[in-house]
Amino acid sequence: MSTTPDSPADQHTEDSGGHGNLTYFIIGAIVAAIAVALLLPALLEKETALTIFHTVETGGEVFLRALMMMVVPLVVASVMSGILGLGDVRKLGKPGFTAVAYYLSTTVLAVVVGLVWVNLIQPGKNSEAKPPESEEVVVTTENKAELLEQLEQQTGLEKEKLAKLFPVLEEGLPGKGPDIGTIMKGLVLMLFTDNLLHSAANTDLLPLIVFAIIFAGMLTTMGDRVQSITTMIGQINEAMMSFVMLLMNIAPIGIFCLVASKFGIAQAEGKFLDVISETAGFISTVLAGLGTHAFITLPLILWFFTRKNPYRFMKAMSRALLTAFSTASSSATLPVTMDAANEAGVSKKSTDFVLPLGATINMDGTALYEAAAAIFIANITPDFDMTFGKQIIIAVTATLAAIGAAGIPEAGLVTMLIVLNAVGLPPDAIGAVLAIDWLLDRFRTATNTFGDACGAAIVDTSFETEDASP
Ligand code: ASP
């Protein structure tokens, strides 16, 4: 049960099964959890069922926290040891370019797939038209419009004047949503932090990755003087991976608790089967889109570049995909993704930096979802005219919004406000997808994770070519 970095024997050992029947146990846990989630509320009183599910929730939370507590040290150690293993940060040039090109092109492809499906199915057009109930909406980050509204009432000053006094609130003015320039600025600034510890404390991975690349790159130029630090980073990385494997032993229990509690609470509160039937058109659109991307587009790309059997690769990655489904967080899943990808034959050279970066910025499922959801919302918004130009704006902003979304549950919902704003849809229209987001989030997170894994396998081939040319 150990990963030996970079040994050639490590390569092409798909399905070598270092975890025995773990995947089957995880599948069993998910099926059992969904059965319990559906049965208990039917058999017991609502309050009793909820009490049981809230108790079970603690077990899930423990597993989730155990995964999350590994993410920051694992990302820093793995990115650093990846660069140190290369021996020179400049060798990251071609793989780095391949990774970024892969992330961008697959995200755009995902958006296109989402747009094609949503235009075909047209969810919400006739049947399930149900304008959002704004009172129930909790707008989290983008509450500037709301603040302006409140201030206007409290001070009697007009919104425009208030926005001049408090420029930070300007985006809250009607029609003053963030433009592409503002979004791009935000994305660039996301790469850098003025306080590394603050970023670590918030699991803000992007600046940590940037720091790790620069720091390790510098170490590679310092030779023997930094030998102990270099060795130590490699050892921390290996120890962290062993920790992940240890945690995998309790994964089926953790996953059972996570899924049973989340689905059970939703079912007891009428937010599972009922909501599914209410928004069936939208759900099928998203699932058709995610399915097309995960089972056709990504496998084709993977096969084209690696000539690996994509479905065997998917099977080898299944424990990471199931963890992604259960946690709804690609960051929390990252330790499992790294472990599974190594076992699936992707070299540590590649997984060490492609997966942490991918878990942070490569979100195909999220991009697809945001594009499809925006059109669904437009369909149910009375008198909203969806032109081809607006669909292009949705495509661009959904790509950027997905890059900006964190790898945590329902992060896509927050960045979707950027997409809605860009085409002039009201932010509170998001209420239309709020009730079902927790469920669809799981499918898009699994798609995100599979996209990251395929990226690592593809970038791996660019290392091989580079090694071949001295
Ligand atoms: N939960 C997703 C992830 O972690 C992000 C999102 O789409 O909300 O990848």
Short mmCIF file of C-alpha atoms and ligand atoms in Angstrom, two decimals:
data_model
loop_
_atom_site.label_atom_id
_atom_site.label_comp_id
_atom_site.label_asym_id
_atom_site.label_seq_id
_atom_site.Cartn_x
_atom_site.Cartn_y
_atom_site.Cartn_z
CA MET A 1 0.00 0.00 0.00
CA SER A 2 2.62 2.55 -0.87
CA THR A 3 3.11 4.90 -3.76
CA THR A 4 6.57 4.96 -5.10
CA PRO A 5 6.89 8.21 -6.96
CA ASP A 6 7.75 8.01 -10.59
CA SER A 7 8.85 4.44 -10.80
CA PRO A 8 8.13 3.24 -14.33
CA ALA A 9 6.29 0.33 -12.80
CA ASP A 10 3.94 2.96 -11.48
CA GLN A 11 2.79 3.67 -14.99
CA HIS A 12 0.04 1.85 -16.81
CA THR A 13 -1.08 -0.17 -13.88
CA GLU A 14 -4.72 0.65 -14.30
CA ASP A 15 -6.92 -1.20 -11.91
CA SER A 16 -3.98 -2.55 -10.02
CA GLY A 17 -6.34 -2.33 -7.06
CA GLY A 18 -4.23 -1.15 -4.13
CA HIS A 19 -7.47 -0.74 -2.24
CA GLY A 20 -9.05 -4.07 -2.97
CA ASN A 21 -12.78 -3.84 -3.18
CA LEU A 22 -12.97 -0.31 -1.87
CA THR A 23 -14.87 1.02 -4.87
CA TYR A 24 -17.55 -1.65 -4.47
CA PHE A 25 -17.87 -0.83 -0.78
CA ILE A 26 -18.27 2.85 -1.64
CA ILE A 27 -20.93 2.08 -4.25
CA GLY A 28 -22.71 -0.14 -1.72
CA ALA A 29 -22.52 2.64 0.85
CA ILE A 30 -24.07 5.17 -1.54
CA VAL A 31 -26.89 2.82 -2.57
CA ALA A 32 -27.62 1.91 1.06
CA ALA A 33 -27.50 5.57 2.07
CA ILE A 34 -30.01 6.61 -0.60
CA ALA A 35 -32.29 3.71 0.37
CA VAL A 36 -32.16 4.76 4.03
CA ALA A 37 -32.74 8.39 3.03
CA LEU A 38 -35.90 7.42 1.18
CA LEU A 39 -37.21 4.82 3.62
CA LEU A 40 -36.78 6.46 7.02
CA PRO A 41 -38.89 9.55 6.31
CA ALA A 42 -41.61 7.24 4.95
CA LEU A 43 -41.52 4.93 7.98
CA LEU A 44 -40.90 7.34 10.84
CA GLU A 45 -42.26 10.68 11.90
CA LYS A 46 -40.56 13.64 10.28
CA GLU A 47 -38.98 14.84 13.54
CA THR A 48 -37.60 11.40 14.45
CA ALA A 49 -36.19 10.87 10.97
CA LEU A 50 -34.59 14.31 11.04
CA THR A 51 -33.02 13.61 14.44
CA ILE A 52 -31.51 10.38 13.11
CA PHE A 53 -30.20 12.06 9.98
CA HIS A 54 -28.71 14.96 11.95
CA THR A 55 -26.93 12.45 14.18
CA VAL A 56 -25.58 10.56 11.16
CA GLU A 57 -24.51 13.89 9.71
CA THR A 58 -21.80 14.16 12.37
CA GLY A 59 -20.10 11.04 11.00
CA GLY A 60 -20.11 12.53 7.52
CA GLU A 61 -18.78 15.83 8.81
CA VAL A 62 -15.89 14.02 10.53
CA PHE A 63 -14.93 12.33 7.27
CA LEU A 64 -15.24 15.58 5.34
CA ARG A 65 -13.13 17.46 7.85
CA ALA A 66 -10.51 14.70 7.81
CA LEU A 67 -10.25 15.09 4.04
CA MET A 68 -10.25 18.88 4.20
CA MET A 69 -7.57 19.04 6.87
CA MET A 70 -5.20 17.32 4.48
CA VAL A 71 -5.84 19.57 1.53
CA VAL A 72 -3.62 22.55 2.36
CA PRO A 73 -0.49 20.62 3.44
CA LEU A 74 -1.00 18.11 0.64
CA VAL A 75 -1.32 20.78 -2.05
CA VAL A 76 1.72 22.71 -0.86
CA ALA A 77 3.85 19.58 -0.40
CA SER A 78 2.79 17.92 -3.64
CA VAL A 79 3.22 20.98 -5.86
CA MET A 80 6.62 21.67 -4.29
CA SER A 81 7.80 18.11 -4.52
CA GLY A 82 6.54 17.96 -8.10
CA ILE A 83 8.74 20.92 -9.04
CA LEU A 84 11.66 19.59 -7.01
CA GLY A 85 11.29 16.23 -8.77
CA LEU A 86 11.60 18.02 -12.11
CA GLY A 87 14.80 19.56 -10.93
CA ASP A 88 14.17 22.84 -12.72
CA VAL A 89 11.03 24.95 -12.79
CA ARG A 90 11.62 25.72 -16.49
CA LYS A 91 10.81 22.10 -17.27
CA LEU A 92 7.27 22.97 -16.28
CA GLY A 93 6.94 25.04 -19.46
CA LYS A 94 5.43 22.51 -21.84
CA PRO A 95 3.37 20.54 -19.29
CA GLY A 96 2.21 23.81 -17.76
CA PHE A 97 1.09 25.11 -21.13
CA THR A 98 -0.58 21.78 -21.94
CA ALA A 99 -2.44 21.86 -18.61
CA VAL A 100 -3.75 25.40 -19.05
CA ALA A 101 -4.69 24.75 -22.71
CA TYR A 102 -6.51 21.58 -21.61
CA TYR A 103 -8.35 23.31 -18.75
CA LEU A 104 -9.54 26.14 -20.97
CA SER A 105 -10.51 24.13 -24.02
CA THR A 106 -12.41 21.46 -22.09
CA THR A 107 -14.24 24.09 -20.06
CA VAL A 108 -15.32 25.87 -23.24
CA LEU A 109 -16.37 22.52 -24.76
CA ALA A 110 -18.40 21.77 -21.65
CA VAL A 111 -20.20 25.09 -21.95
CA VAL A 112 -20.97 24.39 -25.60
CA VAL A 113 -22.35 20.95 -24.70
CA GLY A 114 -24.49 22.55 -21.98
CA LEU A 115 -25.80 25.19 -24.39
CA VAL A 116 -26.64 22.60 -27.04
CA TRP A 117 -28.64 20.49 -24.58
CA VAL A 118 -30.46 23.40 -22.97
CA ASN A 119 -31.44 24.72 -26.39
CA LEU A 120 -32.64 21.28 -27.42
CA ILE A 121 -34.67 20.51 -24.31
CA GLN A 122 -35.66 24.11 -23.51
CA PRO A 123 -36.48 23.38 -19.85
CA GLY A 124 -38.94 25.73 -18.23
CA LYS A 125 -40.30 27.02 -21.55
CA ASN A 126 -43.88 25.80 -21.12
CA SER A 127 -44.53 23.26 -18.41
CA GLU A 128 -42.56 23.97 -15.29
CA ALA A 129 -42.59 27.75 -15.58
CA LYS A 130 -42.31 28.82 -12.00
CA PRO A 131 -40.97 32.28 -11.34
CA PRO A 132 -38.58 32.34 -8.39
CA GLU A 133 -39.89 33.35 -5.02
CA SER A 134 -37.59 36.15 -4.11
CA GLU A 135 -38.46 36.27 -0.39
CA GLU A 136 -36.85 32.89 0.15
CA VAL A 137 -33.65 33.77 -1.62
CA VAL A 138 -30.46 34.12 0.33
CA VAL A 139 -28.05 36.09 -1.81
CA THR A 140 -24.70 35.61 -0.21
CA THR A 141 -21.77 37.45 -1.69
CA GLU A 142 -23.37 39.74 -4.23
CA ASN A 143 -25.69 41.53 -1.87
CA LYS A 144 -24.67 44.97 -2.95
CA ALA A 145 -28.00 45.75 -4.58
CA GLU A 146 -29.72 44.75 -1.38
CA LEU A 147 -27.40 46.93 0.69
CA LEU A 148 -28.08 49.88 -1.57
CA GLU A 149 -31.78 49.28 -1.19
CA GLN A 150 -31.50 49.19 2.60
CA LEU A 151 -29.30 52.28 2.72
CA GLU A 152 -31.69 54.11 0.44
CA GLN A 153 -34.53 53.39 2.84
CA GLN A 154 -32.50 54.27 5.90
CA THR A 155 -30.91 57.47 4.64
CA GLY A 156 -33.42 58.74 2.11
CA LEU A 157 -30.55 59.32 -0.35
CA GLU A 158 -30.85 58.04 -3.92
CA LYS A 159 -29.00 54.88 -4.85
CA GLU A 160 -26.80 56.71 -7.39
CA LYS A 161 -25.68 59.17 -4.71
CA LEU A 162 -25.02 56.38 -2.25
CA ALA A 163 -22.97 54.52 -4.85
CA LYS A 164 -20.87 57.68 -5.35
CA LEU A 165 -20.31 57.95 -1.62
CA PHE A 166 -19.49 54.24 -1.35
CA PRO A 167 -17.93 53.27 -4.70
CA VAL A 168 -17.67 49.71 -3.52
CA LEU A 169 -21.44 49.45 -3.80
CA GLU A 170 -21.57 50.67 -7.38
CA GLU A 171 -22.02 47.17 -8.78
CA GLY A 172 -25.29 47.02 -6.91
CA LEU A 173 -26.85 49.68 -9.13
CA PRO A 174 -29.31 48.25 -11.63
CA GLY A 175 -27.48 47.42 -14.85
CA LYS A 176 -24.11 47.95 -13.20
CA GLY A 177 -23.17 44.31 -12.73
CA PRO A 178 -19.53 43.31 -13.04
CA ASP A 179 -18.34 43.50 -16.64
CA ILE A 180 -15.84 41.13 -18.24
CA GLY A 181 -12.96 43.47 -17.31
CA THR A 182 -13.91 43.35 -13.62
CA ILE A 183 -14.23 39.57 -13.75
CA MET A 184 -10.82 39.21 -15.41
CA LYS A 185 -9.27 41.52 -12.83
CA GLY A 186 -10.76 39.38 -10.09
CA LEU A 187 -9.37 36.23 -11.67
CA VAL A 188 -5.85 37.66 -11.95
CA LEU A 189 -5.92 38.89 -8.36
CA MET A 190 -7.08 35.45 -7.21
CA LEU A 191 -3.60 34.18 -8.08
CA PHE A 192 -1.89 36.34 -5.50
CA THR A 193 -2.32 36.87 -1.81
CA ASP A 194 -0.99 39.45 0.58
CA ASN A 195 -1.11 36.95 3.40
CA LEU A 196 -0.18 33.34 2.83
CA LEU A 197 -1.45 32.19 6.21
CA HIS A 198 -4.79 33.83 5.58
CA SER A 199 -5.07 31.95 2.28
CA ALA A 200 -4.11 28.70 3.97
CA ALA A 201 -6.64 29.30 6.72
CA ASN A 202 -9.36 29.79 4.10
CA THR A 203 -8.25 26.86 1.93
CA ASP A 204 -7.68 29.41 -0.79
CA LEU A 205 -5.56 27.13 -2.93
CA LEU A 206 -4.59 29.23 -5.94
CA PRO A 207 -2.18 31.63 -4.22
CA LEU A 208 -0.74 28.71 -2.26
CA ILE A 209 -0.01 26.90 -5.53
CA VAL A 210 1.61 30.02 -6.99
CA PHE A 211 3.73 30.38 -3.86
CA ALA A 212 4.66 26.67 -3.90
CA ILE A 213 5.76 26.84 -7.55
CA ILE A 214 7.91 29.93 -6.98
CA PHE A 215 9.37 28.69 -3.71
CA ALA A 216 10.21 25.22 -5.03
CA GLY A 217 11.54 26.71 -8.27
CA MET A 218 13.88 28.81 -6.20
CA LEU A 219 14.95 25.82 -4.11
CA THR A 220 15.99 23.99 -7.28
CA THR A 221 18.54 26.74 -7.95
CA MET A 222 20.11 26.56 -4.49
CA GLY A 223 21.75 23.16 -4.73
CA ASP A 224 23.17 21.45 -1.65
CA ARG A 225 22.49 24.37 0.64
CA VAL A 226 18.80 23.42 0.78
CA GLN A 227 19.19 19.66 0.66
CA SER A 228 17.39 19.04 3.97
CA ILE A 229 14.38 21.19 3.04
CA THR A 230 14.16 19.44 -0.32
CA THR A 231 14.27 15.99 1.26
CA MET A 232 11.79 17.01 3.91
CA ILE A 233 9.25 18.26 1.38
CA GLY A 234 9.42 14.93 -0.48
CA GLN A 235 8.95 13.06 2.77
CA ILE A 236 6.01 15.21 3.86
CA ASN A 237 4.40 14.55 0.51
CA GLU A 238 4.80 10.80 0.84
CA ALA A 239 3.57 10.83 4.41
CA MET A 240 0.51 12.82 3.39
CA MET A 241 -0.31 10.28 0.70
CA SER A 242 -0.03 7.45 3.23
CA PHE A 243 -2.38 9.41 5.43
CA VAL A 244 -4.86 9.58 2.55
CA MET A 245 -4.67 5.81 2.12
CA LEU A 246 -5.31 5.31 5.80
CA LEU A 247 -8.36 7.53 5.57
CA MET A 248 -9.62 5.56 2.59
CA ASN A 249 -10.26 2.64 4.93
CA ILE A 250 -13.11 4.50 6.54
CA ALA A 251 -14.31 6.08 3.28
CA PRO A 252 -17.36 3.82 2.87
CA ILE A 253 -18.61 4.70 6.36
CA GLY A 254 -17.89 8.40 5.91
CA ILE A 255 -19.58 8.40 2.52
CA PHE A 256 -22.59 6.51 3.85
CA CYS A 257 -23.03 9.14 6.58
CA LEU A 258 -22.57 12.05 4.17
CA VAL A 259 -25.04 10.78 1.60
CA ALA A 260 -27.63 9.36 4.03
CA SER A 261 -27.78 12.58 6.06
CA LYS A 262 -27.82 14.98 3.10
CA PHE A 263 -30.34 13.03 1.04
CA GLY A 264 -32.35 12.02 4.11
CA ILE A 265 -32.71 15.57 5.42
CA ALA A 266 -33.66 16.74 1.94
CA GLN A 267 -36.25 13.98 1.58
CA ALA A 268 -37.73 14.58 5.04
CA GLU A 269 -38.06 18.27 4.22
CA GLY A 270 -39.62 17.57 0.84
CA LYS A 271 -36.59 18.80 -1.10
CA PHE A 272 -35.62 15.57 -2.80
CA LEU A 273 -38.15 13.55 -4.79
CA ASP A 274 -40.70 16.39 -4.80
CA VAL A 275 -38.21 18.91 -6.12
CA ILE A 276 -36.96 16.38 -8.66
CA SER A 277 -40.42 16.01 -10.13
CA GLU A 278 -40.97 19.77 -10.15
CA THR A 279 -37.76 20.53 -12.03
CA ALA A 280 -37.48 17.33 -14.05
CA GLY A 281 -36.85 19.15 -17.33
CA PHE A 282 -33.99 21.18 -15.92
CA ILE A 283 -32.47 18.18 -14.15
CA SER A 284 -32.56 16.07 -17.31
CA THR A 285 -30.93 18.87 -19.28
CA VAL A 286 -28.07 19.17 -16.80
CA LEU A 287 -27.62 15.41 -16.50
CA ALA A 288 -27.70 14.97 -20.28
CA GLY A 289 -25.07 17.68 -20.62
CA LEU A 290 -22.83 16.35 -17.85
CA GLY A 291 -23.28 12.80 -19.17
CA THR A 292 -22.30 13.84 -22.70
CA HIS A 293 -19.23 15.64 -21.41
CA ALA A 294 -18.12 12.92 -19.00
CA PHE A 295 -18.91 9.88 -21.13
CA ILE A 296 -18.22 11.16 -24.65
CA THR A 297 -16.24 14.41 -24.88
CA LEU A 298 -13.64 13.80 -22.16
CA PRO A 299 -13.12 10.11 -23.04
CA LEU A 300 -12.59 11.04 -26.70
CA ILE A 301 -10.03 13.69 -25.75
CA LEU A 302 -8.30 11.30 -23.36
CA TRP A 303 -8.17 8.53 -25.94
CA PHE A 304 -6.92 10.91 -28.63
CA PHE A 305 -3.96 12.08 -26.57
CA THR A 306 -3.06 9.01 -24.54
CA ARG A 307 -4.52 6.06 -26.47
CA LYS A 308 -5.60 4.74 -23.07
CA ASN A 309 -8.97 3.05 -22.75
CA PRO A 310 -10.93 6.00 -21.26
CA TYR A 311 -13.56 3.83 -19.60
CA ARG A 312 -10.97 1.68 -17.87
CA PHE A 313 -9.41 4.91 -16.69
CA MET A 314 -12.80 6.11 -15.47
CA LYS A 315 -13.26 2.85 -13.60
CA ALA A 316 -9.83 3.20 -12.04
CA MET A 317 -10.77 6.73 -10.94
CA SER A 318 -14.20 5.69 -9.69
CA ARG A 319 -13.44 5.97 -5.99
CA ALA A 320 -12.47 9.62 -6.50
CA LEU A 321 -15.57 10.23 -8.61
CA LEU A 322 -17.80 8.67 -5.97
CA THR A 323 -16.11 10.71 -3.25
CA ALA A 324 -16.71 13.82 -5.35
CA PHE A 325 -20.38 12.86 -5.66
CA SER A 326 -20.63 12.31 -1.91
CA THR A 327 -18.77 15.40 -0.72
CA ALA A 328 -19.78 17.83 -3.51
CA SER A 329 -16.33 19.33 -3.17
CA SER A 330 -13.47 18.82 -5.59
CA SER A 331 -11.03 20.30 -3.06
CA ALA A 332 -12.07 17.82 -0.37
CA THR A 333 -11.84 15.04 -2.95
CA LEU A 334 -8.36 16.09 -4.05
CA PRO A 335 -6.44 13.69 -1.77
CA VAL A 336 -8.49 10.77 -3.11
CA THR A 337 -8.14 11.98 -6.71
CA MET A 338 -4.34 12.09 -6.35
CA ASP A 339 -4.22 8.66 -4.80
CA ALA A 340 -6.51 7.09 -7.41
CA ALA A 341 -4.76 8.78 -10.34
CA ASN A 342 -1.38 7.45 -9.20
CA GLU A 343 -2.85 4.03 -8.93
CA ALA A 344 -4.42 4.40 -12.37
CA GLY A 345 -0.95 4.82 -13.82
CA VAL A 346 -0.60 8.61 -14.00
CA SER A 347 2.88 9.57 -12.83
CA LYS A 348 3.35 11.61 -9.68
CA LYS A 349 5.19 14.19 -11.76
CA SER A 350 1.89 15.02 -13.39
CA THR A 351 -0.59 14.48 -10.56
CA ASP A 352 1.52 16.56 -8.18
CA PHE A 353 0.74 19.80 -9.91
CA VAL A 354 -2.03 19.14 -12.47
CA LEU A 355 -4.54 17.86 -9.90
CA PRO A 356 -4.20 20.62 -7.27
CA LEU A 357 -4.41 23.27 -9.97
CA GLY A 358 -7.24 21.41 -11.70
CA ALA A 359 -9.26 21.07 -8.49
CA THR A 360 -9.03 24.83 -8.15
CA ILE A 361 -9.58 26.20 -11.65
CA ASN A 362 -10.71 23.38 -13.95
CA MET A 363 -14.45 23.01 -13.51
CA ASP A 364 -16.10 21.68 -16.64
CA GLY A 365 -19.22 20.49 -14.83
CA THR A 366 -19.67 23.83 -13.11
CA ALA A 367 -19.28 25.77 -16.36
CA LEU A 368 -21.79 23.54 -18.13
CA TYR A 369 -24.22 23.85 -15.25
CA GLU A 370 -23.96 27.63 -15.06
CA ALA A 371 -24.64 28.02 -18.78
CA ALA A 372 -27.60 25.63 -18.71
CA ALA A 373 -29.02 27.15 -15.53
CA ALA A 374 -28.77 30.69 -16.89
CA ILE A 375 -30.82 29.73 -19.96
CA PHE A 376 -33.32 27.82 -17.81
CA ILE A 377 -33.74 30.89 -15.63
CA ALA A 378 -34.14 33.06 -18.73
CA ASN A 379 -36.82 30.67 -20.00
CA ILE A 380 -38.91 31.08 -16.88
CA THR A 381 -38.36 34.82 -16.55
CA PRO A 382 -41.35 36.56 -18.13
CA ASP A 383 -40.57 38.78 -21.14
CA PHE A 384 -36.90 37.91 -21.23
CA ASP A 385 -35.58 37.84 -24.77
CA MET A 386 -32.77 35.30 -25.16
CA THR A 387 -30.77 36.27 -28.23
CA PHE A 388 -27.80 34.48 -29.79
CA GLY A 389 -25.57 37.32 -28.60
CA LYS A 390 -26.71 36.77 -25.03
CA GLN A 391 -25.93 33.06 -25.35
CA ILE A 392 -22.37 33.99 -26.34
CA ILE A 393 -22.12 36.27 -23.31
CA ILE A 394 -23.40 33.39 -21.18
CA ALA A 395 -20.77 31.08 -22.68
CA VAL A 396 -17.92 33.48 -21.93
CA THR A 397 -19.04 34.44 -18.44
CA ALA A 398 -19.88 30.84 -17.49
CA THR A 399 -16.33 29.82 -18.43
CA LEU A 400 -14.85 32.62 -16.34
CA ALA A 401 -17.27 32.08 -13.46
CA ALA A 402 -16.38 28.38 -13.33
CA ILE A 403 -12.66 29.19 -13.22
CA GLY A 404 -13.37 31.55 -10.35
CA ALA A 405 -15.53 29.08 -8.41
CA ALA A 406 -13.91 27.43 -5.41
CA GLY A 407 -13.90 23.63 -5.16
CA ILE A 408 -16.45 23.63 -2.37
CA PRO A 409 -20.14 22.69 -2.20
CA GLU A 410 -22.43 24.96 -4.18
CA ALA A 411 -19.69 27.44 -5.03
CA GLY A 412 -21.03 27.47 -8.58
CA LEU A 413 -24.28 28.91 -7.35
CA VAL A 414 -22.51 32.00 -6.07
CA THR A 415 -20.40 32.62 -9.17
CA MET A 416 -23.51 32.08 -11.31
CA LEU A 417 -24.59 35.55 -10.24
CA ILE A 418 -21.87 36.84 -12.56
CA VAL A 419 -23.50 35.04 -15.49
CA LEU A 420 -27.01 36.23 -14.64
CA ASN A 421 -25.80 39.78 -14.17
CA ALA A 422 -23.97 39.80 -17.49
CA VAL A 423 -27.16 39.19 -19.48
CA GLY A 424 -29.40 41.31 -17.28
CA LEU A 425 -31.21 38.56 -15.40
CA PRO A 426 -32.12 39.52 -11.82
CA PRO A 427 -29.86 37.94 -9.17
CA ASP A 428 -32.82 36.67 -7.16
CA ALA A 429 -33.91 34.58 -10.16
CA ILE A 430 -31.33 32.15 -8.84
CA GLY A 431 -34.09 31.05 -6.47
CA ALA A 432 -35.39 28.88 -9.32
CA VAL A 433 -32.47 26.46 -8.99
CA LEU A 434 -31.71 26.86 -5.28
CA ALA A 435 -33.74 23.90 -4.10
CA ILE A 436 -32.15 21.42 -6.48
CA ASP A 437 -28.61 22.77 -6.53
CA TRP A 438 -27.38 20.54 -3.70
CA LEU A 439 -28.18 17.47 -5.82
CA LEU A 440 -26.91 18.65 -9.18
CA ASP A 441 -23.78 19.93 -7.45
CA ARG A 442 -22.78 16.31 -6.83
CA PHE A 443 -22.96 15.38 -10.48
CA ARG A 444 -21.05 18.43 -11.62
CA THR A 445 -18.38 17.92 -8.95
CA ALA A 446 -17.84 14.34 -10.15
CA THR A 447 -17.55 15.70 -13.71
CA ASN A 448 -15.08 18.34 -12.51
CA THR A 449 -12.98 15.68 -10.83
CA PHE A 450 -13.00 13.41 -13.87
CA GLY A 451 -11.94 16.39 -16.00
CA ASP A 452 -8.99 16.98 -13.65
CA ALA A 453 -7.97 13.32 -13.78
CA CYS A 454 -8.11 13.21 -17.59
CA GLY A 455 -6.03 16.41 -17.62
CA ALA A 456 -3.37 14.78 -15.43
CA ALA A 457 -3.22 11.75 -17.74
CA ILE A 458 -2.92 13.95 -20.82
CA VAL A 459 -0.31 16.29 -19.33
CA ASP A 460 1.62 13.19 -18.31
CA THR A 461 2.31 12.49 -21.98
CA SER A 462 3.84 15.94 -22.37
CA PHE A 463 6.38 15.11 -19.64
CA GLU A 464 7.29 11.92 -21.42
CA THR A 465 8.00 13.71 -24.70
CA GLU A 466 10.02 16.31 -22.86
CA ASP A 467 12.07 13.64 -21.11
CA ALA A 468 12.73 11.98 -24.45
CA SER A 469 14.35 15.12 -25.86
CA PRO A 470 17.27 15.87 -23.58
N1 ASP B 1 -18.97 21.86 -5.82
C1 ASP B 1 -18.19 22.09 -7.02
C2 ASP B 1 -16.79 21.57 -6.82
O1 ASP B 1 -16.31 21.48 -5.73
C3 ASP B 1 -18.17 23.53 -7.40
C4 ASP B 1 -19.54 23.94 -7.81
O2 ASP B 1 -19.88 23.78 -9.00
O3 ASP B 1 -20.30 24.40 -6.99
O4 ASP B 1 -16.13 21.24 -7.80
#
